[in-house]
CSV table of C-alpha atoms and ligand atoms in Angstrom, one decimal:
chain,number,residue,atom,x,y,z
A,1,MET,CA,-92.2,2.7,21.6
A,2,ASN,CA,-94.0,0.4,24.0
A,3,VAL,CA,-91.7,-2.3,25.5
A,4,LYS,CA,-93.7,-3.1,28.5
A,5,GLN,CA,-93.7,-6.9,27.9
A,6,SER,CA,-90.0,-6.9,27.4
A,7,GLU,CA,-89.6,-5.1,30.7
A,8,GLU,CA,-91.9,-7.7,32.5
A,9,LEU,CA,-90.1,-10.7,30.9
A,10,TYR,CA,-86.7,-9.2,31.9
A,11,LYS,CA,-87.9,-8.8,35.5
A,12,GLU,CA,-89.0,-12.5,35.5
A,13,ALA,CA,-85.7,-13.6,33.8
A,14,CYS,CA,-83.7,-11.9,36.5
A,15,GLU,CA,-85.5,-14.0,39.1
A,16,HIS,CA,-84.5,-17.3,37.4
A,17,ILE,CA,-81.5,-16.7,35.1
A,18,VAL,CA,-78.4,-15.2,36.5
A,19,GLY,CA,-78.3,-11.6,35.3
A,20,GLY,CA,-81.4,-12.2,33.3
A,21,VAL,CA,-79.4,-13.2,30.2
A,22,ASN,CA,-77.6,-16.3,29.0
A,23,SER,CA,-74.6,-14.4,27.6
A,24,PRO,CA,-73.4,-11.1,29.1
A,25,SER,CA,-73.2,-9.5,25.6
A,26,ARG,CA,-77.0,-9.5,25.5
A,27,SER,CA,-77.4,-7.3,28.6
A,28,PHE,CA,-77.8,-3.6,28.3
A,29,GLN,CA,-75.2,-2.9,31.0
A,30,GLY,CA,-72.8,-1.3,28.5
A,31,VAL,CA,-75.5,1.1,27.2
A,32,GLY,CA,-76.8,2.5,30.4
A,33,GLY,CA,-78.8,-0.5,31.6
A,34,GLY,CA,-82.5,-1.3,31.3
A,35,ALA,CA,-84.4,-4.3,29.9
A,36,PRO,CA,-83.0,-5.8,26.8
A,37,ILE,CA,-85.7,-6.3,24.1
A,38,PHE,CA,-87.2,-9.8,24.1
A,39,MET,CA,-87.7,-10.9,20.5
A,40,GLU,CA,-90.6,-13.1,19.5
A,41,ARG,CA,-89.9,-13.8,15.9
A,42,GLY,CA,-87.4,-13.2,13.2
A,43,GLU,CA,-88.2,-13.1,9.4
A,44,GLY,CA,-85.6,-12.1,6.8
A,45,ALA,CA,-84.0,-8.8,7.8
A,46,TYR,CA,-86.6,-8.1,10.5
A,47,PHE,CA,-87.3,-8.9,14.2
A,48,TYR,CA,-90.7,-8.6,15.9
A,49,ASP,CA,-90.6,-8.2,19.6
A,50,VAL,CA,-93.0,-9.4,22.3
A,51,ASP,CA,-94.8,-6.0,22.3
A,52,GLY,CA,-95.3,-6.2,18.5
A,53,ASN,CA,-92.6,-3.7,17.5
A,54,ARG,CA,-90.7,-4.3,14.2
A,55,TYR,CA,-86.9,-3.9,14.0
A,56,ILE,CA,-84.4,-4.0,11.1
A,57,ASP,CA,-81.8,-6.3,12.5
A,58,TYR,CA,-78.1,-5.7,12.2
A,59,LEU,CA,-77.1,-7.9,15.1
A,60,GLY,CA,-77.4,-11.1,13.0
A,61,ALA,CA,-77.2,-13.0,16.3
A,62,TYR,CA,-73.6,-11.7,16.6
A,63,GLY,CA,-72.7,-13.1,13.2
A,64,PRO,CA,-74.3,-16.5,12.3
A,65,ILE,CA,-77.4,-15.1,10.6
A,66,ILE,CA,-76.0,-14.0,7.2
A,67,THR,CA,-79.0,-15.2,5.1
A,68,GLY,CA,-81.6,-13.4,7.2
A,69,HIS,CA,-83.9,-15.0,9.8
A,70,ALA,CA,-85.8,-18.1,9.0
A,71,HIS,CA,-84.4,-18.5,5.5
A,72,PRO,CA,-86.7,-21.0,3.8
A,73,HIS,CA,-83.9,-23.2,2.4
A,74,ILE,CA,-82.3,-23.5,5.8
A,75,THR,CA,-85.7,-23.9,7.6
A,76,GLU,CA,-86.5,-26.8,5.2
A,77,ALA,CA,-83.2,-28.5,6.0
A,78,ILE,CA,-83.8,-28.2,9.7
A,79,LYS,CA,-87.4,-29.5,9.4
A,80,ARG,CA,-86.2,-32.5,7.4
A,81,SER,CA,-83.5,-33.2,9.9
A,82,ALA,CA,-86.0,-33.1,12.8
A,83,GLU,CA,-88.2,-35.6,11.0
A,84,ASP,CA,-85.2,-38.0,10.5
A,85,GLY,CA,-84.2,-37.9,14.2
A,86,THR,CA,-82.2,-35.1,15.8
A,87,LEU,CA,-79.2,-37.0,17.2
A,88,TYR,CA,-77.6,-40.3,16.3
A,89,GLY,CA,-74.2,-40.7,18.0
A,90,THR,CA,-73.1,-42.5,14.8
A,91,PRO,CA,-71.4,-41.0,11.8
A,92,THR,CA,-73.7,-39.7,9.0
A,93,ARG,CA,-73.1,-38.9,5.4
A,94,PHE,CA,-73.9,-35.2,6.1
A,95,GLU,CA,-70.6,-34.9,8.0
A,96,ASN,CA,-68.8,-36.1,4.8
A,97,GLN,CA,-70.8,-33.8,2.6
A,98,PHE,CA,-70.3,-30.8,4.8
A,99,SER,CA,-66.5,-31.4,5.4
A,100,LYS,CA,-66.1,-31.7,1.6
A,101,MET,CA,-67.9,-28.3,1.1
A,102,LEU,CA,-65.7,-26.6,3.7
A,103,LYS,CA,-62.5,-28.0,2.2
A,104,GLY,CA,-63.6,-27.0,-1.3
A,105,ALA,CA,-64.1,-23.4,-0.1
A,106,ILE,CA,-61.0,-23.2,2.2
A,107,PRO,CA,-58.2,-25.2,0.8
A,108,SER,CA,-56.0,-25.0,3.9
A,109,LEU,CA,-58.5,-27.4,5.6
A,110,GLU,CA,-56.9,-30.6,4.6
A,111,LYS,CA,-58.7,-32.4,7.4
A,112,VAL,CA,-61.5,-31.1,9.6
A,113,ARG,CA,-63.3,-32.0,12.8
A,114,PHE,CA,-66.7,-30.7,13.9
A,115,VAL,CA,-67.4,-29.4,17.4
A,116,ASN,CA,-70.3,-27.4,18.9
A,117,SER,CA,-69.2,-23.8,19.3
A,118,GLY,CA,-66.5,-21.3,18.3
A,119,THR,CA,-65.1,-21.6,21.9
A,120,GLU,CA,-64.6,-25.4,21.5
A,121,ALA,CA,-63.0,-25.0,18.1
A,122,VAL,CA,-60.4,-22.5,19.3
A,123,MET,CA,-59.8,-24.3,22.5
A,124,THR,CA,-59.1,-27.5,20.6
A,125,THR,CA,-56.8,-25.9,18.1
A,126,ILE,CA,-54.6,-24.7,20.9
A,127,ARG,CA,-54.5,-28.2,22.5
A,128,VAL,CA,-53.6,-29.7,19.1
A,129,ALA,CA,-50.9,-27.1,18.5
A,130,ARG,CA,-49.4,-27.9,21.9
A,131,ALA,CA,-49.6,-31.6,21.2
A,132,TYR,CA,-47.9,-31.2,17.8
A,133,THR,CA,-45.2,-28.8,18.9
A,134,GLY,CA,-44.6,-30.1,22.4
A,135,ARG,CA,-44.6,-26.4,23.6
A,136,ASN,CA,-47.0,-24.6,26.0
A,137,LYS,CA,-47.3,-20.9,25.4
A,138,ILE,CA,-49.4,-19.0,22.9
A,139,ILE,CA,-49.4,-15.4,21.6
A,140,LYS,CA,-52.7,-13.6,20.9
A,141,PHE,CA,-53.6,-10.1,20.1
A,142,ALA,CA,-55.2,-7.5,22.3
A,143,GLY,CA,-59.0,-7.1,21.9
A,144,CYS,CA,-59.4,-10.2,19.8
A,145,TYR,CA,-62.0,-12.5,21.3
A,146,HIS,CA,-61.6,-16.2,21.1
A,147,GLY,CA,-64.4,-17.6,23.2
A,148,HIS,CA,-64.7,-18.3,26.9
A,149,SER,CA,-62.2,-21.1,27.5
A,150,ASP,CA,-59.7,-20.3,30.3
A,151,LEU,CA,-56.7,-19.9,28.1
A,152,VAL,CA,-58.1,-17.1,26.0
A,153,LEU,CA,-59.7,-15.2,28.9
A,154,VAL,CA,-56.3,-13.7,29.6
A,155,ALA,CA,-55.5,-10.0,29.3
A,156,ALA,CA,-52.2,-8.4,28.3
A,157,GLY,CA,-49.5,-8.0,30.9
A,158,SER,CA,-47.7,-4.7,31.3
A,159,GLY,CA,-46.0,-4.7,27.9
A,160,PRO,CA,-45.8,-6.7,24.7
A,161,SER,CA,-43.1,-9.1,26.0
A,162,THR,CA,-44.7,-9.8,29.4
A,163,LEU,CA,-46.9,-12.7,30.4
A,164,GLY,CA,-50.6,-12.2,30.7
A,165,SER,CA,-53.0,-11.7,33.7
A,166,PRO,CA,-56.4,-13.3,34.2
A,167,ASP,CA,-59.2,-11.5,32.4
A,168,SER,CA,-61.9,-13.3,34.4
A,169,ALA,CA,-62.2,-14.4,38.0
A,170,GLY,CA,-61.6,-18.2,38.1
A,171,VAL,CA,-58.8,-18.2,35.5
A,172,THR,CA,-55.6,-19.0,37.4
A,173,GLN,CA,-52.4,-17.1,37.3
A,174,ASN,CA,-50.7,-20.2,36.0
A,175,ILE,CA,-52.9,-20.3,32.9
A,176,ALA,CA,-52.5,-16.6,32.4
A,177,GLU,CA,-48.7,-17.0,32.3
A,178,GLU,CA,-49.0,-19.3,29.3
A,179,VAL,CA,-50.4,-16.4,27.2
A,180,ILE,CA,-48.7,-13.4,25.8
A,181,THR,CA,-50.9,-10.7,24.4
A,182,VAL,CA,-49.6,-8.1,21.9
A,183,PRO,CA,-51.3,-5.2,20.1
A,184,PHE,CA,-52.8,-5.9,16.7
A,185,ASN,CA,-51.1,-4.3,13.7
A,186,ASP,CA,-47.9,-3.7,15.6
A,187,PRO,CA,-45.1,-5.8,14.0
A,188,LYS,CA,-42.4,-4.5,16.4
A,189,ALA,CA,-44.3,-5.6,19.5
A,190,PHE,CA,-44.9,-9.0,17.9
A,191,GLU,CA,-41.2,-9.3,17.1
A,192,THR,CA,-40.3,-8.3,20.7
A,193,ALA,CA,-42.6,-11.1,22.0
A,194,ILE,CA,-41.2,-13.7,19.6
A,195,ASN,CA,-37.6,-12.7,20.4
A,196,LYS,CA,-38.3,-13.2,24.1
A,197,TRP,CA,-40.5,-16.3,24.1
A,198,GLY,CA,-40.2,-17.8,20.6
A,199,ASP,CA,-38.8,-21.2,21.5
A,200,GLN,CA,-41.7,-21.7,24.0
A,201,ILE,CA,-44.5,-20.7,21.7
A,202,ALA,CA,-46.8,-23.5,20.4
A,203,ALA,CA,-49.0,-21.2,18.4
A,204,VAL,CA,-49.9,-17.7,17.5
A,205,LEU,CA,-53.7,-17.2,17.5
A,206,VAL,CA,-55.2,-14.4,15.5
A,207,GLU,CA,-58.4,-13.1,14.0
A,208,PRO,CA,-57.0,-12.4,10.5
A,209,ILE,CA,-59.6,-9.7,10.0
A,210,VAL,CA,-60.7,-8.6,13.4
A,211,GLY,CA,-64.4,-8.7,14.2
A,212,ASN,CA,-64.3,-8.3,18.0
A,213,PHE,CA,-63.3,-4.7,18.4
A,214,GLY,CA,-65.2,-3.7,15.4
A,215,ILE,CA,-64.1,-4.5,11.8
A,216,VAL,CA,-60.4,-4.0,11.6
A,217,GLU,CA,-58.3,-5.2,8.7
A,218,PRO,CA,-54.6,-6.1,9.0
A,219,ALA,CA,-52.2,-3.4,7.8
A,220,PRO,CA,-50.4,-4.3,4.6
A,221,GLY,CA,-47.6,-6.8,5.4
A,222,PHE,CA,-48.6,-7.2,9.1
A,223,LEU,CA,-49.9,-10.8,8.9
A,224,GLU,CA,-47.2,-11.8,6.4
A,225,ARG,CA,-44.6,-10.7,9.1
A,226,VAL,CA,-46.5,-12.6,11.8
A,227,HIS,CA,-46.5,-15.7,9.6
A,228,SER,CA,-42.7,-15.5,8.8
A,229,LEU,CA,-41.6,-14.8,12.4
A,230,THR,CA,-44.0,-17.5,13.8
A,231,HIS,CA,-42.7,-20.1,11.5
A,232,GLU,CA,-39.1,-19.1,12.0
A,233,ALA,CA,-39.7,-19.7,15.7
A,234,GLY,CA,-41.1,-23.2,15.0
A,235,ALA,CA,-44.6,-22.3,16.1
A,236,LEU,CA,-48.0,-22.7,14.3
A,237,ILE,CA,-50.3,-20.0,13.1
A,238,ILE,CA,-54.0,-20.5,14.0
A,239,TYR,CA,-56.6,-18.3,12.3
A,240,ASP,CA,-59.7,-17.8,14.4
A,241,GLU,CA,-62.2,-17.4,11.6
A,242,VAL,CA,-65.3,-17.9,13.8
A,243,ILE,CA,-66.6,-14.5,12.7
A,244,THR,CA,-64.8,-14.2,9.3
A,245,ALA,CA,-65.4,-17.6,7.6
A,246,PHE,CA,-68.0,-17.0,4.8
A,247,ARG,CA,-68.5,-13.4,6.0
A,248,PHE,CA,-66.7,-11.6,3.3
A,249,THR,CA,-66.4,-14.2,0.5
A,250,TYR,CA,-67.4,-17.8,-0.1
A,251,GLY,CA,-64.5,-19.1,2.0
A,252,GLY,CA,-62.3,-17.6,4.8
A,253,ALA,CA,-60.6,-14.3,5.3
A,254,GLN,CA,-57.5,-16.3,4.4
A,255,ASN,CA,-58.9,-16.6,0.8
A,256,LEU,CA,-59.2,-12.8,0.6
A,257,LEU,CA,-55.7,-12.2,2.2
A,258,ASN,CA,-54.1,-15.0,0.1
A,259,LEU,CA,-52.4,-16.4,3.3
A,260,THR,CA,-52.4,-20.0,4.5
A,261,PRO,CA,-52.6,-20.7,8.3
A,262,ASP,CA,-51.6,-24.0,9.8
A,263,MET,CA,-54.9,-24.4,11.5
A,264,THR,CA,-58.3,-22.6,11.3
A,265,ALA,CA,-61.1,-22.4,13.8
A,266,MET,CA,-64.7,-21.7,12.6
A,267,GLY,CA,-68.2,-21.4,13.9
A,268,LYS,CA,-71.2,-19.1,13.6
A,269,ILE,CA,-72.2,-18.8,9.8
A,270,ILE,CA,-71.2,-22.4,9.0
A,271,GLY,CA,-74.0,-23.6,11.3
A,272,GLY,CA,-76.8,-21.7,9.5
A,273,GLY,CA,-78.1,-20.6,12.9
A,274,LEU,CA,-77.7,-23.9,14.7
A,275,PRO,CA,-74.9,-24.5,17.3
A,276,ILE,CA,-71.6,-25.5,15.6
A,277,GLY,CA,-67.8,-25.2,15.6
A,278,ALA,CA,-65.2,-26.7,13.3
A,279,TYR,CA,-61.5,-26.7,13.1
A,280,GLY,CA,-59.1,-28.0,10.6
A,281,GLY,CA,-55.7,-27.7,9.0
A,282,LYS,CA,-52.7,-29.5,7.6
A,283,THR,CA,-53.1,-33.3,7.6
A,284,LYS,CA,-49.9,-33.9,9.5
A,285,ILE,CA,-51.0,-31.5,12.3
A,286,MET,CA,-54.6,-32.8,12.4
A,287,GLU,CA,-53.3,-36.4,12.7
A,288,SER,CA,-52.4,-35.4,16.3
A,289,VAL,CA,-56.1,-35.6,17.1
A,290,ALA,CA,-57.8,-38.7,18.7
A,291,PRO,CA,-58.4,-41.4,17.6
A,292,LEU,CA,-55.3,-41.1,15.3
A,293,GLY,CA,-53.2,-39.1,17.8
A,294,PRO,CA,-52.7,-38.1,21.4
A,295,ALA,CA,-54.7,-34.9,21.5
A,296,TYR,CA,-58.2,-35.5,22.7
A,297,SER,CA,-61.2,-33.9,21.1
A,298,ALA,CA,-64.8,-35.2,21.4
A,299,GLY,CA,-68.5,-34.3,21.8
A,300,THR,CA,-71.9,-35.9,22.2
A,301,MET,CA,-73.3,-33.3,19.9
A,302,SER,CA,-70.3,-32.9,17.6
A,303,GLY,CA,-71.2,-33.2,13.9
A,304,ASN,CA,-74.9,-33.6,14.8
A,305,PRO,CA,-77.1,-34.1,11.7
A,306,ALA,CA,-79.2,-31.0,12.3
A,307,SER,CA,-76.2,-28.6,12.5
A,308,MET,CA,-74.6,-30.3,9.5
A,309,ARG,CA,-77.8,-30.0,7.3
A,310,ALA,CA,-78.4,-26.4,8.4
A,311,GLY,CA,-74.8,-25.6,7.6
A,312,ILE,CA,-74.9,-27.3,4.2
A,313,ALA,CA,-78.1,-25.4,3.4
A,314,CYS,CA,-76.6,-22.1,4.5
A,315,LEU,CA,-73.5,-22.5,2.3
A,316,GLU,CA,-75.7,-23.5,-0.6
A,317,VAL,CA,-77.5,-20.1,-0.3
A,318,LEU,CA,-74.2,-18.2,0.1
A,319,LYS,CA,-72.8,-19.9,-3.0
A,320,GLU,CA,-75.5,-18.4,-5.2
A,321,GLU,CA,-74.0,-15.9,-7.7
A,322,GLY,CA,-73.7,-12.3,-6.6
A,323,THR,CA,-74.2,-12.9,-2.8
A,324,TYR,CA,-71.0,-11.1,-1.7
A,325,GLU,CA,-71.3,-8.4,-4.3
A,326,ARG,CA,-74.8,-7.6,-3.0
A,327,LEU,CA,-73.6,-7.6,0.6
A,328,ASP,CA,-70.8,-5.2,-0.5
A,329,PHE,CA,-73.2,-3.0,-2.4
A,330,LEU,CA,-75.5,-2.6,0.6
A,331,GLY,CA,-72.6,-2.2,3.0
A,332,ASN,CA,-71.2,0.6,0.8
A,333,LYS,CA,-74.6,2.3,0.6
A,334,LEU,CA,-74.9,2.2,4.4
A,335,GLU,CA,-71.3,3.4,5.0
A,336,GLU,CA,-71.6,6.3,2.5
A,337,GLY,CA,-74.9,7.4,4.1
A,338,LEU,CA,-73.5,7.3,7.6
A,339,VAL,CA,-70.3,9.1,6.7
A,340,GLU,CA,-72.4,11.9,5.0
A,341,LEU,CA,-74.5,12.3,8.1
A,342,ILE,CA,-71.5,12.3,10.4
A,343,GLN,CA,-70.1,15.2,8.3
A,344,LYS,CA,-73.5,17.0,8.1
A,345,TYR,CA,-74.0,16.9,11.9
A,346,ASN,CA,-70.3,17.2,12.8
A,347,ILE,CA,-70.4,14.0,14.9
A,348,PRO,CA,-67.0,12.8,16.2
A,349,ALA,CA,-67.3,9.4,14.6
A,350,THR,CA,-65.6,7.2,12.1
A,351,VAL,CA,-66.7,4.1,10.1
A,352,ASN,CA,-64.7,0.9,9.4
A,353,ARG,CA,-66.2,-1.4,6.8
A,354,LEU,CA,-65.4,-4.5,4.8
A,355,LYS,CA,-68.2,-5.8,2.5
A,356,GLY,CA,-71.4,-6.3,4.4
A,357,ALA,CA,-70.0,-5.6,7.9
A,358,LEU,CA,-69.2,-2.3,9.4
A,359,THR,CA,-68.5,-0.6,12.7
A,360,LEU,CA,-69.4,3.0,13.8
A,361,TYR,CA,-66.9,4.2,16.3
A,362,PHE,CA,-67.5,7.5,18.3
A,363,THR,CA,-63.9,8.7,17.8
A,364,THR,CA,-62.4,10.8,15.1
A,365,GLN,CA,-59.1,8.9,14.8
A,366,PRO,CA,-58.7,5.9,12.5
A,367,VAL,CA,-59.2,2.6,14.3
A,368,THR,CA,-56.5,0.0,13.6
A,369,ASN,CA,-56.1,-1.6,17.0
A,370,TYR,CA,-57.9,-2.3,20.3
A,371,GLU,CA,-56.6,0.9,22.0
A,372,GLU,CA,-58.1,3.1,19.3
A,373,ALA,CA,-61.3,1.1,19.3
A,374,GLU,CA,-61.5,1.5,23.1
A,375,SER,CA,-61.3,5.3,22.7
A,376,SER,CA,-64.8,5.2,21.1
A,377,ASP,CA,-67.0,7.2,23.4
A,378,GLY,CA,-69.3,4.8,25.3
A,379,GLN,CA,-71.8,7.5,26.4
A,380,LEU,CA,-72.3,8.8,22.9
A,381,PHE,CA,-72.7,5.2,21.6
A,382,ALA,CA,-75.2,4.4,24.4
A,383,SER,CA,-77.3,7.5,23.4
A,384,PHE,CA,-77.1,6.6,19.7
A,385,PHE,CA,-77.9,3.0,20.4
A,386,LYS,CA,-81.1,3.8,22.3
A,387,LYS,CA,-82.2,6.4,19.8
A,388,MET,CA,-81.8,3.8,17.0
A,389,LEU,CA,-83.5,1.0,19.0
A,390,HIS,CA,-86.5,3.2,19.7
A,391,GLN,CA,-86.8,3.8,15.9
A,392,GLY,CA,-86.8,0.1,15.2
A,393,ILE,CA,-83.1,-0.4,14.3
A,394,ASN,CA,-81.5,-3.3,16.3
A,395,LEU,CA,-77.8,-3.0,16.8
A,396,ALA,CA,-75.5,-4.8,19.3
A,397,PRO,CA,-75.4,-3.1,22.7
A,398,SER,CA,-71.6,-2.6,22.5
A,399,LYS,CA,-69.6,0.4,21.4
A,400,TYR,CA,-67.4,-1.5,19.0
A,401,GLU,CA,-69.5,-4.4,17.8
A,402,ALA,CA,-70.0,-4.9,14.0
A,403,TRP,CA,-73.3,-4.2,12.2
A,404,PHE,CA,-74.0,-7.2,10.0
A,405,ILE,CA,-75.9,-6.9,6.7
A,406,THR,CA,-77.6,-10.1,5.5
A,407,THR,CA,-78.7,-11.3,2.1
A,408,ALA,CA,-82.3,-10.5,3.2
A,409,HIS,CA,-81.7,-6.8,3.6
A,410,VAL,CA,-82.8,-4.6,0.7
A,411,GLU,CA,-82.0,-1.0,-0.3
A,412,LYS,CA,-85.2,0.2,1.4
A,413,ASP,CA,-83.9,-1.1,4.7
A,414,ILE,CA,-80.7,0.9,4.3
A,415,ASP,CA,-82.7,4.0,3.4
A,416,GLU,CA,-84.9,3.5,6.5
A,417,THR,CA,-81.8,3.0,8.7
A,418,LEU,CA,-80.2,6.2,7.4
A,419,ILE,CA,-83.4,8.2,8.1
A,420,ALA,CA,-83.3,6.8,11.7
A,421,ALA,CA,-79.5,7.6,11.9
A,422,GLU,CA,-80.2,11.2,10.8
A,423,HIS,CA,-82.7,11.7,13.6
A,424,ALA,CA,-80.3,10.1,16.1
A,425,PHE,CA,-77.3,12.2,14.9
A,426,ARG,CA,-79.4,15.5,14.9
A,427,GLU,CA,-80.3,14.9,18.5
A,428,LEU,CA,-76.8,13.8,19.4
A,429,ALA,CA,-75.3,16.9,18.0
A,430,GLU,CA,-77.4,18.9,20.5
A,431,GLU,CA,-76.2,16.8,23.4
A,432,ILE,CA,-72.5,17.1,22.6
B,1,LIG,N1,-63.8,-16.6,18.2
B,1,LIG,C1,-64.3,-15.5,17.7
B,1,LIG,C2,-63.5,-14.7,16.7
B,1,LIG,C3,-65.6,-15.1,18.0
B,1,LIG,O1,-66.1,-13.9,17.6
B,1,LIG,C4,-66.4,-15.9,18.9
B,1,LIG,C5,-67.8,-15.5,19.4
B,1,LIG,N2,-68.1,-14.1,19.3
B,1,LIG,C6,-65.8,-17.0,19.4
B,1,LIG,C7,-64.5,-17.4,19.0
B,1,LIG,C8,-66.6,-17.9,20.3
B,1,LIG,O2,-67.6,-18.6,19.6
B,1,LIG,P1,-68.9,-19.2,20.4
B,1,LIG,O3,-69.6,-18.0,21.0
B,1,LIG,O4,-69.6,-19.9,19.4
B,1,LIG,O5,-68.3,-20.1,21.5
């Protein structure tokens, strides 16, 4: 496969853009280095790069693109919005329309507020929880990603009941000490942390179905236990549904799990491919937000008409009958095919899947938490990743990222992907 133009563009990018990329997840550092592919155009399930190669895309822009690239209904909404003026700085009726749609789909959102990214949404829910409870600390779970604000760039301390340490240079020790990180799916560790810090905890922040160390579902009863211990301690539960909202059903993971958080953060899919974030929850908590309450939350771009109209259009597409059944059908076909090949070529790998999202880990043990996801063999993944890319299959360059199927994928795409995977596994088997 010729990727000469991508290589040249990457060289140029490195001269002007730090690291050549505008988000580190786009670099190929984790898969042995080299130039990332520069895409020229996306259409449905496909990408076309600057050298003219075609790819079946499973990156889905790290989640937002669930209806395929350039979906005509969303494109039309964005065009119309551009013609009407891109940014007003005044309220518009689209904000009302979209907030009603979100509330209709996710009943725990009694009141919502729009922001511009998942990072902003999570960051603000934490501020609101602190304002509401008058407490400072938060508990989060190892390996869950909540954006790039200081408070969530904190790693676990030396045990489940110890305070955190900075996970990025520039995050202060003081901030890290406000965060306790415990393993996902470990109710004992969570109980230990609550017993030690409970009366100082403002909120427990969790991806109810994890998307950030691959697709990992909560063990039966785990989240229920988290809910009851958190509420007994007088703290709030915040669901980070930035990846999961509208991913598995028309609504949040909370609809599937039949659980009700106090607040929810969203992003990605709800913007239909444009920048967006939103958070919401119980009215009495949300009334802490300015201009009604003392917790500040603002934004020049927040609730901008283009993002609102793209989001409305995206949800309209997702609401069509059979959407999630189709995603599940294709996800199942892909999973079954991969598992069959893993067995045929004796590859040390395992697949986690929920509906149209799956993760292939290069480990033989089941993956239920971050430590197990971390044990996925990075070198095997890097080799698999490059073999797939060179056959026109675009995955995320990370050993435990999800593959996202869109409503634009068809069975033929899955068949083509499995043929590529068979080639990759056959070669990999010789390398092991
Ligand atoms: N929370 C979760 C669960 C996410 O997956 C992400 C992004 N990967 C974020 C928050 C941050 O969202 P954004 O990149 O839009 O700031």
